[in-house]
């Protein structure tokens, strides 16, 4: 049996279309254009590329984006001052501070300075705290785990008998931006959640019992296809560049999960690339639209 | 083999003694007496008893306690006003709002109103958010999970070969005040953590693989002794009153774990009562002392 391939690219496109329509409607009916401020400190090429992609996708969806490119030696104070200005700016409904920030900046304080109503990345500690707490909901869900949840909901439609509620889910990795918020979202969705990481013993055994596997470690094909339970649903967040002289570009992209073997065993799996990646930006657009809705409340 | 019984009562007493000595020293050297404000709304008898116990133990440790007993119909606004006054009161180093609050009160807003420097219960969403985040530490750890961690550290000393780091830990229950913060603390301590709850399938199988079992469901002897792995370390947070006509008082206290069977299989276990219960108040005293230290910073 061959797995259902969860087509993140197509789903992301659909979400982007929905956002675009809602943006048009908001402009017509309320005279408001959702706006995203993207703050970049320093000249990390990967960060520059991510910000550029996010702003391009905003433009496609009719969201106005404001770029703030600051030199690497920007002071904590100046960055906090900019955040305060953006908090007060009524044209800005979402504030995105591209991570990582330079070492001399206290990232914690910066993330905490963002208004809860504009925290479209969902990294404010109050947002994360609410994610961890029963009976409370964050205003914004961090984009990558949010995208993974949408892919799991898609799997519920496509895989007979698969349900997130009650499933045994294993989240591989415990980062602040993916692994931990993903684990908290899955607990909220009534999955039984196991968080595994570099210190875990018996990782193959634990993964062998999982109905849901989330790869969020960034270690190419560390999760062997043969470990996976037949019928599992696999979401691979990792995108690792691996040298391959046989490939046209001299490299290929790999996820945490050994895709070629896995896809013959499991019920559903995301490809790398084209799975979680496109979903992340789509959910950021959705969060920015939500920011504009919050401002209208 | 019979298990090591983790004597929470004795360890709590020792912690209380250490707090008492530190309080004496603080009075002598800095002229400051740590102070705890205990806020109780309404006349729930269990809450009244908890607050009374906490205040008695404060008195024993030389901590000044200030009781605020408000009628059940206290308004949100008046309660927030009291919290603001306590935040500003330099004699108060810790603010404890006994939960549950009456239904007409927005507990979330009340907990969020407590100054982070005085949040000795550790329930402010920022505190919980920091608990969930790598590289960040909450100012205060919620007392019950904090007490459980101390008992696990005690087990590290008493059980040959037992280490929290790398252990498979199963936390039964996902409440805001015990299960969830306990899970987050165990992840921080490098355990592999599984969070199980009422929707979990195969609970006996999951528990059978655990090196650490935390019972935090409040369901008398729901976790059977025969399920447990030999050599496991068990911490039982639950205290459930169970009718027993044969008992002198007509009832007995039970934990989540079937103690009599478990203690013949596992490496270490807490008794109920006399395990986690006494630790909770001891850690609250320790947190209040820490609150006074924070004020001196």
XYZ file of C-alpha atoms in Angstrom:
594
model
C 0.000 0.000 0.000
C 1.245 3.433 -0.839
C 0.606 6.356 1.495
C -1.605 9.362 0.856
C 0.775 12.246 0.140
C -0.417 15.292 2.090
C 0.006 18.071 -0.442
C 0.942 21.090 1.668
C 1.549 23.196 -1.403
C -2.013 22.750 -2.680
C -3.610 23.230 0.746
C -1.498 26.306 1.413
C -2.573 27.742 -1.926
C -6.198 27.200 -1.044
C -5.764 28.899 2.350
C -3.993 31.790 0.649
C -6.953 32.129 -1.760
C -9.387 32.176 1.162
C -7.318 34.846 2.899
C -7.193 36.871 -0.315
C -10.992 36.813 -0.656
C -11.455 37.812 2.982
C -8.966 40.667 2.510
C -10.910 41.967 -0.493
C -14.122 41.797 1.512
C -12.560 43.590 4.477
C -11.302 46.389 2.209
C -14.725 46.799 0.601
C -16.857 46.533 3.705
C -14.666 48.092 6.378
C -12.135 50.082 4.392
C -9.247 48.332 6.087
C -6.211 46.634 4.528
C -4.532 44.065 6.800
C -0.893 45.021 7.379
C 2.143 43.022 8.458
C 5.351 44.590 9.769
C 8.384 42.377 9.155
C 11.394 43.275 11.275
C 14.806 41.933 10.298
C 17.991 42.679 12.231
C 21.331 41.974 10.573
C 22.136 40.291 7.274
C 21.631 36.565 7.769
C 20.964 35.381 4.163
C 18.460 32.677 5.221
C 16.516 35.219 7.318
C 16.574 37.714 4.432
C 15.161 35.049 2.135
C 12.402 34.049 4.585
C 11.328 37.670 5.082
C 11.321 38.242 1.333
C 9.158 35.159 0.761
C 6.741 36.207 3.484
C 6.411 39.711 2.047
C 5.894 38.386 -1.494
C 3.124 36.089 -0.318
C 1.535 38.977 1.601
C 1.483 41.002 -1.614
C -0.170 38.112 -3.488
C -2.889 37.930 -0.827
C -3.506 41.680 -0.845
C -1.936 42.168 2.608
C 0.177 45.290 2.931
C 3.632 44.569 4.293
C 6.096 46.971 5.862
C 9.742 45.959 5.902
C 12.142 47.131 8.617
C 15.708 46.103 7.892
C 17.966 47.164 10.737
C 21.765 46.892 10.971
C 23.246 43.997 12.982
C 24.462 46.400 15.690
C 20.988 47.826 16.415
C 20.629 48.389 20.160
C 18.057 46.700 22.364
C 16.609 50.108 23.093
C 16.172 51.093 19.450
C 14.566 47.759 18.623
C 12.172 48.111 21.570
C 11.359 51.629 20.417
C 10.486 50.332 16.952
C 8.241 47.623 18.457
C 6.460 50.283 20.540
C 5.874 52.374 17.398
C 4.530 49.363 15.507
C 2.267 48.488 18.447
C 0.802 51.994 18.170
C 0.589 52.046 14.362
C -3.010 51.390 13.326
C -1.973 50.255 9.831
C -0.012 47.359 11.332
C -2.093 44.342 12.434
C 0.720 41.881 12.799
C 4.350 42.236 13.927
C 6.841 39.630 12.874
C 10.366 39.762 14.291
C 12.480 37.352 12.264
C 14.468 35.027 14.537
C 17.258 34.462 15.422
C 18.161 37.951 16.638
C 21.834 38.927 17.146
C 23.376 37.699 20.407
C 23.499 41.127 22.068
C 19.701 41.413 21.836
C 17.485 39.961 24.586
C 15.001 38.137 22.301
C 12.777 37.301 25.245
C 12.200 40.958 26.044
C 11.589 41.808 22.393
C 8.990 39.070 21.910
C 7.339 40.145 25.153
C 7.204 43.760 23.956
C 4.961 42.874 20.997
C 1.307 43.692 21.661
C -0.678 40.494 22.269
C -3.160 41.731 19.644
C -0.435 41.825 16.971
C 1.626 38.779 17.966
C 1.045 36.938 14.658
C 3.989 34.596 15.290
C 2.415 33.548 18.605
C 5.762 33.587 20.443
C 4.806 35.997 23.235
C 5.174 34.027 26.508
C 1.534 34.811 27.396
C 0.462 33.219 24.110
C 2.589 30.139 24.800
C 1.286 30.012 28.389
C -2.304 30.037 27.125
C -1.428 27.288 24.659
C -0.271 25.195 27.628
C -3.372 25.850 29.712
C -6.667 24.018 29.650
C -9.668 26.253 29.105
C -7.586 29.084 27.641
C -6.864 29.869 24.029
C -4.024 31.904 22.568
C -4.984 34.797 20.291
C -2.527 33.481 17.671
C -1.180 29.962 17.111
C 2.475 29.767 15.974
C 2.399 29.323 12.200
C 4.349 26.089 11.712
C 2.522 23.963 14.316
C -0.748 25.559 13.148
C 0.039 24.377 9.603
C 0.815 20.882 10.905
C -2.580 20.752 12.639
C -4.317 21.703 9.391
C -2.440 18.892 7.602
C -3.531 16.440 10.323
C -7.137 17.599 9.901
C -6.729 16.948 6.177
C -5.503 13.443 7.018
C -8.669 12.924 9.080
C -10.635 13.442 5.862
C -8.405 11.257 3.671
C -7.426 8.326 5.911
C -10.340 6.068 6.906
C -10.505 5.605 10.683
C -7.838 8.185 11.491
C -8.703 10.654 14.258
C -6.423 13.081 16.114
C -8.445 12.776 19.327
C -7.284 9.695 21.210
C -4.372 9.018 18.848
C -0.901 8.279 20.187
C 1.214 11.166 18.902
C 4.985 11.364 19.092
C 6.588 14.779 18.614
C 10.301 14.504 17.796
C 12.010 17.694 18.949
C 11.155 20.228 21.654
C 12.012 23.592 20.119
C 10.184 26.759 21.151
C 8.932 27.413 17.642
C 7.825 23.944 16.567
C 8.172 20.928 18.876
C 6.853 22.377 22.123
C 3.880 24.373 20.748
C 3.009 21.385 18.518
C 2.936 19.115 21.589
C 0.683 21.574 23.424
C -1.697 21.827 20.447
C -1.933 18.040 20.225
C -2.724 17.778 23.960
C -5.476 20.382 23.456
C -6.789 18.235 20.572
C -7.021 15.231 22.956
C -4.124 13.225 21.516
C -1.887 11.268 23.906
C 1.402 13.066 23.385
C 4.977 11.873 23.844
C 7.776 14.440 23.472
C 11.037 12.814 22.386
C 14.405 14.521 21.951
C 18.152 13.991 21.847
C 18.180 12.424 25.342
C 15.468 9.874 24.597
C 16.271 6.179 24.895
C 14.439 3.613 22.718
C 13.318 6.197 20.160
C 12.558 3.519 17.545
C 10.321 1.648 19.975
C 8.411 4.802 20.941
C 7.918 5.786 17.298
C 6.757 2.255 16.499
C 3.675 2.808 18.689
C 2.710 6.185 17.252
C -0.430 6.865 15.232
C 0.925 10.372 14.545
C 4.635 11.168 14.062
C 5.834 14.776 13.919
C 9.442 15.156 12.728
C 10.825 18.447 14.042
C 14.469 17.748 14.798
C 16.217 18.782 11.594
C 18.226 15.544 11.356
C 18.073 14.119 7.838
C 16.242 10.762 7.687
C 16.977 10.081 11.349
C 13.550 8.423 11.661
C 13.792 5.191 9.695
C 10.851 4.085 7.594
C 10.979 0.617 9.105
C 10.351 2.022 12.609
C 6.952 3.421 11.672
C 3.664 1.760 12.503
C 1.616 0.728 9.485
C -1.218 3.170 9.147
C 0.559 6.025 10.895
C 0.163 9.647 9.761
C 3.529 11.422 9.420
C 4.170 15.162 9.311
C 7.734 16.175 8.530
C 8.709 19.721 9.539
C 12.438 19.357 8.866
C 14.096 20.584 5.678
C 17.780 19.638 5.644
C 20.119 20.268 2.729
C 22.069 17.085 1.985
C 24.930 16.862 -0.535
C 24.170 14.555 -3.449
C 26.593 14.603 -6.391
C 24.014 12.721 -8.500
C 21.404 15.479 -8.081
C 21.214 18.248 -10.711
C 22.044 20.963 -8.159
C 24.547 18.815 -6.226
C 22.217 18.604 -3.214
C 18.742 17.438 -2.221
C 16.336 18.407 0.570
C 15.584 15.752 3.182
C 13.185 15.633 6.116
C 13.599 13.875 9.473
C 11.720 10.848 8.125
C 13.131 8.355 5.599
C 10.449 9.208 3.033
C 10.985 6.550 0.345
C 10.679 3.652 2.804
C 8.033 5.337 4.959
C 5.619 6.039 2.131
C 5.235 2.291 1.488
C 4.258 1.622 5.136
C 2.291 4.530 6.519
C -1.214 5.796 5.767
C -0.250 9.417 5.031
C 2.919 11.505 4.894
C 4.013 15.007 3.899
C 6.690 15.380 1.221
C 9.854 17.451 1.756
C 9.782 19.992 0.214
C 6.127 20.807 -0.509
C 4.624 19.665 2.777
C 4.850 21.780 5.917
C 7.008 24.546 4.394
C 4.314 26.244 2.271
C 1.807 25.861 5.133
C 3.901 28.016 7.472
C 3.590 31.144 5.339
C -0.096 30.452 4.590
C -0.835 30.323 8.330
C 1.117 33.564 8.865
C -1.155 35.228 6.292
C -4.198 33.794 8.074
C -2.868 35.098 11.411
C -2.314 38.565 9.927
C -5.892 38.610 8.640
C -6.987 37.578 12.139
C -4.914 40.470 13.549
C -6.941 42.867 11.412
C -10.156 41.222 12.640
C -8.991 41.647 16.245
C -8.361 45.350 15.575
C -11.959 45.671 14.315
C -13.452 44.038 17.416
C 11.550 -6.540 46.752
C 9.796 -3.773 48.592
C 9.907 -0.212 47.299
C 11.650 2.738 48.902
C 8.863 4.848 50.423
C 9.524 8.491 49.537
C 8.751 10.254 52.811
C 7.300 13.583 51.705
C 6.441 14.511 55.257
C 10.066 14.246 56.432
C 11.493 16.012 53.360
C 8.902 18.785 53.628
C 9.827 19.240 57.290
C 13.484 19.580 56.365
C 12.697 22.162 53.668
C 10.532 24.071 56.135
C 13.479 24.102 58.601
C 15.802 25.440 55.906
C 13.294 28.154 55.020
C 12.935 29.035 58.714
C 16.713 29.454 59.117
C 16.913 31.605 55.967
C 14.031 33.745 57.245
C 15.835 34.339 60.572
C 18.980 35.293 58.694
C 17.065 37.650 56.389
C 15.477 39.385 59.367
C 18.828 39.797 61.118
C 20.883 40.847 58.130
C 18.403 42.814 56.023
C 15.653 43.678 58.480
C 13.030 42.095 56.243
C 10.348 39.546 57.105
C 9.009 37.589 54.117
C 5.266 38.110 53.778
C 2.541 36.082 52.059
C -0.902 37.468 51.219
C -3.542 34.734 51.044
C -6.711 35.759 49.244
C -9.834 33.675 49.685
C -13.153 34.490 47.998
C -16.289 32.770 49.286
C -16.735 30.055 51.881
C -15.683 26.785 50.240
C -14.753 24.664 53.318
C -11.875 22.861 51.541
C -10.412 26.190 50.390
C -10.783 27.623 53.885
C -8.909 24.631 55.286
C -6.090 24.888 52.710
C -5.604 28.594 53.391
C -5.594 27.969 57.140
C -2.956 25.218 56.755
C -0.805 27.437 54.568
C -0.997 30.335 57.022
C -0.191 28.050 59.985
C 2.875 26.703 58.229
C 3.951 30.251 57.341
C 3.761 31.155 61.038
C 5.902 28.135 61.952
C 8.536 29.207 59.412
C 8.587 32.830 60.623
C 6.863 34.108 57.458
C 4.266 36.804 58.068
C 0.927 36.012 56.475
C -1.907 38.378 55.670
C -5.358 36.882 55.228
C -7.974 38.450 52.967
C -11.329 36.700 53.245
C -13.806 38.220 50.831
C -17.510 37.441 50.432
C -18.580 35.130 47.582
C -20.212 38.039 45.725
C -17.036 40.130 45.563
C -16.856 41.877 42.177
C -14.124 41.374 39.613
C -13.237 45.015 40.016
C -12.853 44.878 43.793
C -10.730 41.742 43.578
C -8.491 43.350 40.935
C -8.215 46.430 43.159
C -7.058 44.260 46.061
C -4.452 42.546 43.841
C -3.167 45.964 42.731
C -2.828 47.042 46.368
C -0.975 43.844 47.256
C 1.315 44.280 44.234
C 2.230 47.714 45.625
C 2.532 46.624 49.274
C 6.215 46.248 50.125
C 5.454 43.941 53.077
C 3.926 41.375 50.711
C 6.416 39.217 48.776
C 3.998 36.576 47.594
C 0.345 36.693 46.571
C -1.700 33.549 46.701
C -5.243 33.553 45.309
C -6.889 30.347 46.439
C -8.558 28.537 43.527
C -11.250 27.855 42.435
C -12.706 31.373 42.356
C -16.500 31.883 42.093
C -17.912 31.509 38.570
C -18.618 35.208 38.037
C -14.902 35.994 38.450
C -12.558 35.820 35.424
C -9.769 33.787 37.078
C -7.513 34.268 34.085
C -7.533 38.036 34.465
C -6.987 37.781 38.216
C -3.964 35.478 37.879
C -2.590 37.741 35.167
C -2.983 40.786 37.436
C -0.548 39.385 40.019
C 2.916 40.931 39.734
C 5.355 38.428 38.208
C 7.686 39.160 41.148
C 5.042 38.013 43.654
C 3.466 35.138 41.712
C 4.413 32.470 44.298
C 1.869 30.002 42.905
C 3.485 30.303 39.465
C 0.115 30.396 37.656
C 0.613 33.671 35.745
C 0.478 32.764 32.025
C 3.923 34.330 31.504
C 5.308 32.016 34.161
C 3.677 28.989 32.501
C 4.897 30.195 29.092
C 8.464 30.373 30.395
C 8.096 26.898 31.848
C 7.212 25.669 28.349
C 10.117 27.423 26.648
C 13.660 26.191 26.215
C 16.296 28.597 27.497
C 13.808 30.469 29.699
C 13.072 29.980 33.380
C 9.976 30.990 35.330
C 10.558 33.144 38.401
C 8.394 30.715 40.429
C 7.628 27.023 39.847
C 4.072 25.931 40.773
C 4.313 24.356 44.220
C 2.911 20.861 43.634
C 4.981 19.956 40.544
C 7.986 21.607 42.228
C 7.470 19.279 45.204
C 7.211 16.283 42.865
C 10.539 17.223 41.258
C 12.189 17.369 44.696
C 10.818 13.885 45.474
C 12.202 12.601 42.153
C 15.589 14.117 43.006
C 15.386 12.285 46.337
C 14.698 9.064 44.410
C 17.861 9.712 42.372
C 19.804 9.499 45.645
C 18.006 6.440 46.988
C 17.429 4.219 43.922
C 20.634 2.868 42.345
C 20.797 3.644 38.623
C 17.711 5.893 38.583
C 18.127 9.201 36.749
C 15.440 11.691 35.690
C 17.408 12.715 32.579
C 16.695 10.235 29.797
C 13.976 8.418 31.773
C 10.620 7.606 30.185
C 8.121 9.591 32.249
C 4.358 9.248 32.035
C 2.267 12.043 33.516
C -1.335 10.962 34.116
C -3.542 14.060 33.968
C -3.158 17.397 32.197
C -4.501 19.946 34.678
C -3.208 23.511 34.718
C -1.982 23.251 38.290
C -0.321 19.819 38.273
C -0.255 17.649 35.130
C 0.742 20.215 32.519
C 3.400 22.130 34.526
C 4.778 18.764 35.736
C 5.124 17.602 32.117
C 6.921 20.821 31.187
C 9.307 20.508 34.166
C 10.136 16.923 33.203
C 10.854 17.959 29.583
C 13.184 20.669 30.942
C 14.890 17.966 33.052
C 15.526 15.918 29.861
C 13.008 13.149 30.533
C 11.040 11.709 27.604
C 7.530 12.730 28.579
C 4.163 11.198 27.685
C 1.029 13.054 28.770
C -1.920 10.690 29.214
C -5.486 11.637 30.071
C -9.107 10.523 29.903
C -8.981 10.141 26.093
C -5.893 7.927 26.096
C -6.114 4.427 24.644
C -3.845 1.627 25.960
C -3.107 3.418 29.216
C -1.858 0.217 30.892
C 0.600 -0.422 28.060
C 1.961 3.140 28.164
C 2.379 3.006 31.932
C 4.096 -0.366 31.625
C 6.997 1.307 29.792
C 7.459 4.174 32.243
C 10.505 4.672 34.446
C 8.639 7.535 36.157
C 4.870 7.552 36.762
C 3.132 10.717 37.985
C -0.450 10.141 39.159
C -2.362 13.424 38.883
C -5.869 12.432 37.864
C -7.681 12.156 41.167
C -9.165 8.722 40.342
C -8.708 6.318 43.249
C -6.377 3.407 42.400
C -7.087 3.785 38.696
C -3.446 2.863 37.972
C -3.133 -0.826 38.815
C 0.007 -2.053 40.563
C 0.369 -4.878 38.038
C 0.683 -2.363 35.162
C 3.836 -0.799 36.570
C 7.324 -1.605 35.363
C 9.583 -3.178 37.953
C 12.019 -0.560 39.094
C 9.769 2.401 38.272
C 9.625 5.495 40.490
C 6.032 6.531 41.285
C 4.825 9.917 42.531
C 1.165 10.070 43.488
C -0.366 13.538 43.610
C -3.977 12.422 44.034
C -5.741 12.328 47.401
C -9.218 10.866 47.039
C -11.547 10.197 49.970
C -12.957 6.673 49.647
C -15.674 5.248 51.902
C -14.476 2.293 53.969
C -16.802 1.057 56.713
C -13.916 -0.948 58.195
C -11.787 2.167 58.726
C -11.992 3.947 62.111
C -13.285 7.162 60.488
C -15.475 5.371 57.926
C -13.213 6.459 55.047
C -9.637 6.222 53.829
C -7.472 8.368 51.519
C -6.372 6.794 48.246
C -4.063 7.959 45.477
C -4.281 7.296 41.731
C -1.923 4.318 42.129
C -2.861 0.994 43.719
C -0.294 1.404 46.484
C -0.337 -1.998 48.210
C 0.353 -3.915 44.979
C 2.645 -1.257 43.505
C 4.989 -1.092 46.470
C 5.973 -4.742 45.930
C 6.945 -4.099 42.290
C 8.399 -0.634 41.915
C 11.681 0.871 43.104
C 10.186 3.877 44.910
C 6.742 5.308 45.627
C 5.140 8.102 47.620
C 2.509 7.202 50.226
C -0.951 8.826 50.263
C -1.231 10.752 52.527
C 2.268 11.860 53.561
C 3.849 12.036 50.112
C 3.218 14.943 47.787
C 0.683 16.733 50.042
C 3.142 18.071 52.645
C 5.620 18.996 49.881
C 3.156 21.424 48.281
C 3.028 23.745 51.287
C 6.785 23.442 51.865
C 7.457 24.599 48.288
C 5.012 27.491 48.740
C 7.063 28.616 51.774
C 10.241 28.293 49.704
C 8.645 30.340 46.899
C 7.604 33.051 49.380
C 11.154 33.246 50.699
C 12.292 33.519 47.081
C 9.773 36.347 46.575
C 11.461 38.262 49.416
C 14.871 37.598 47.826
C 13.558 38.925 44.502
C 12.376 42.104 46.261
C 15.913 42.567 47.630
C 17.566 42.217 44.219
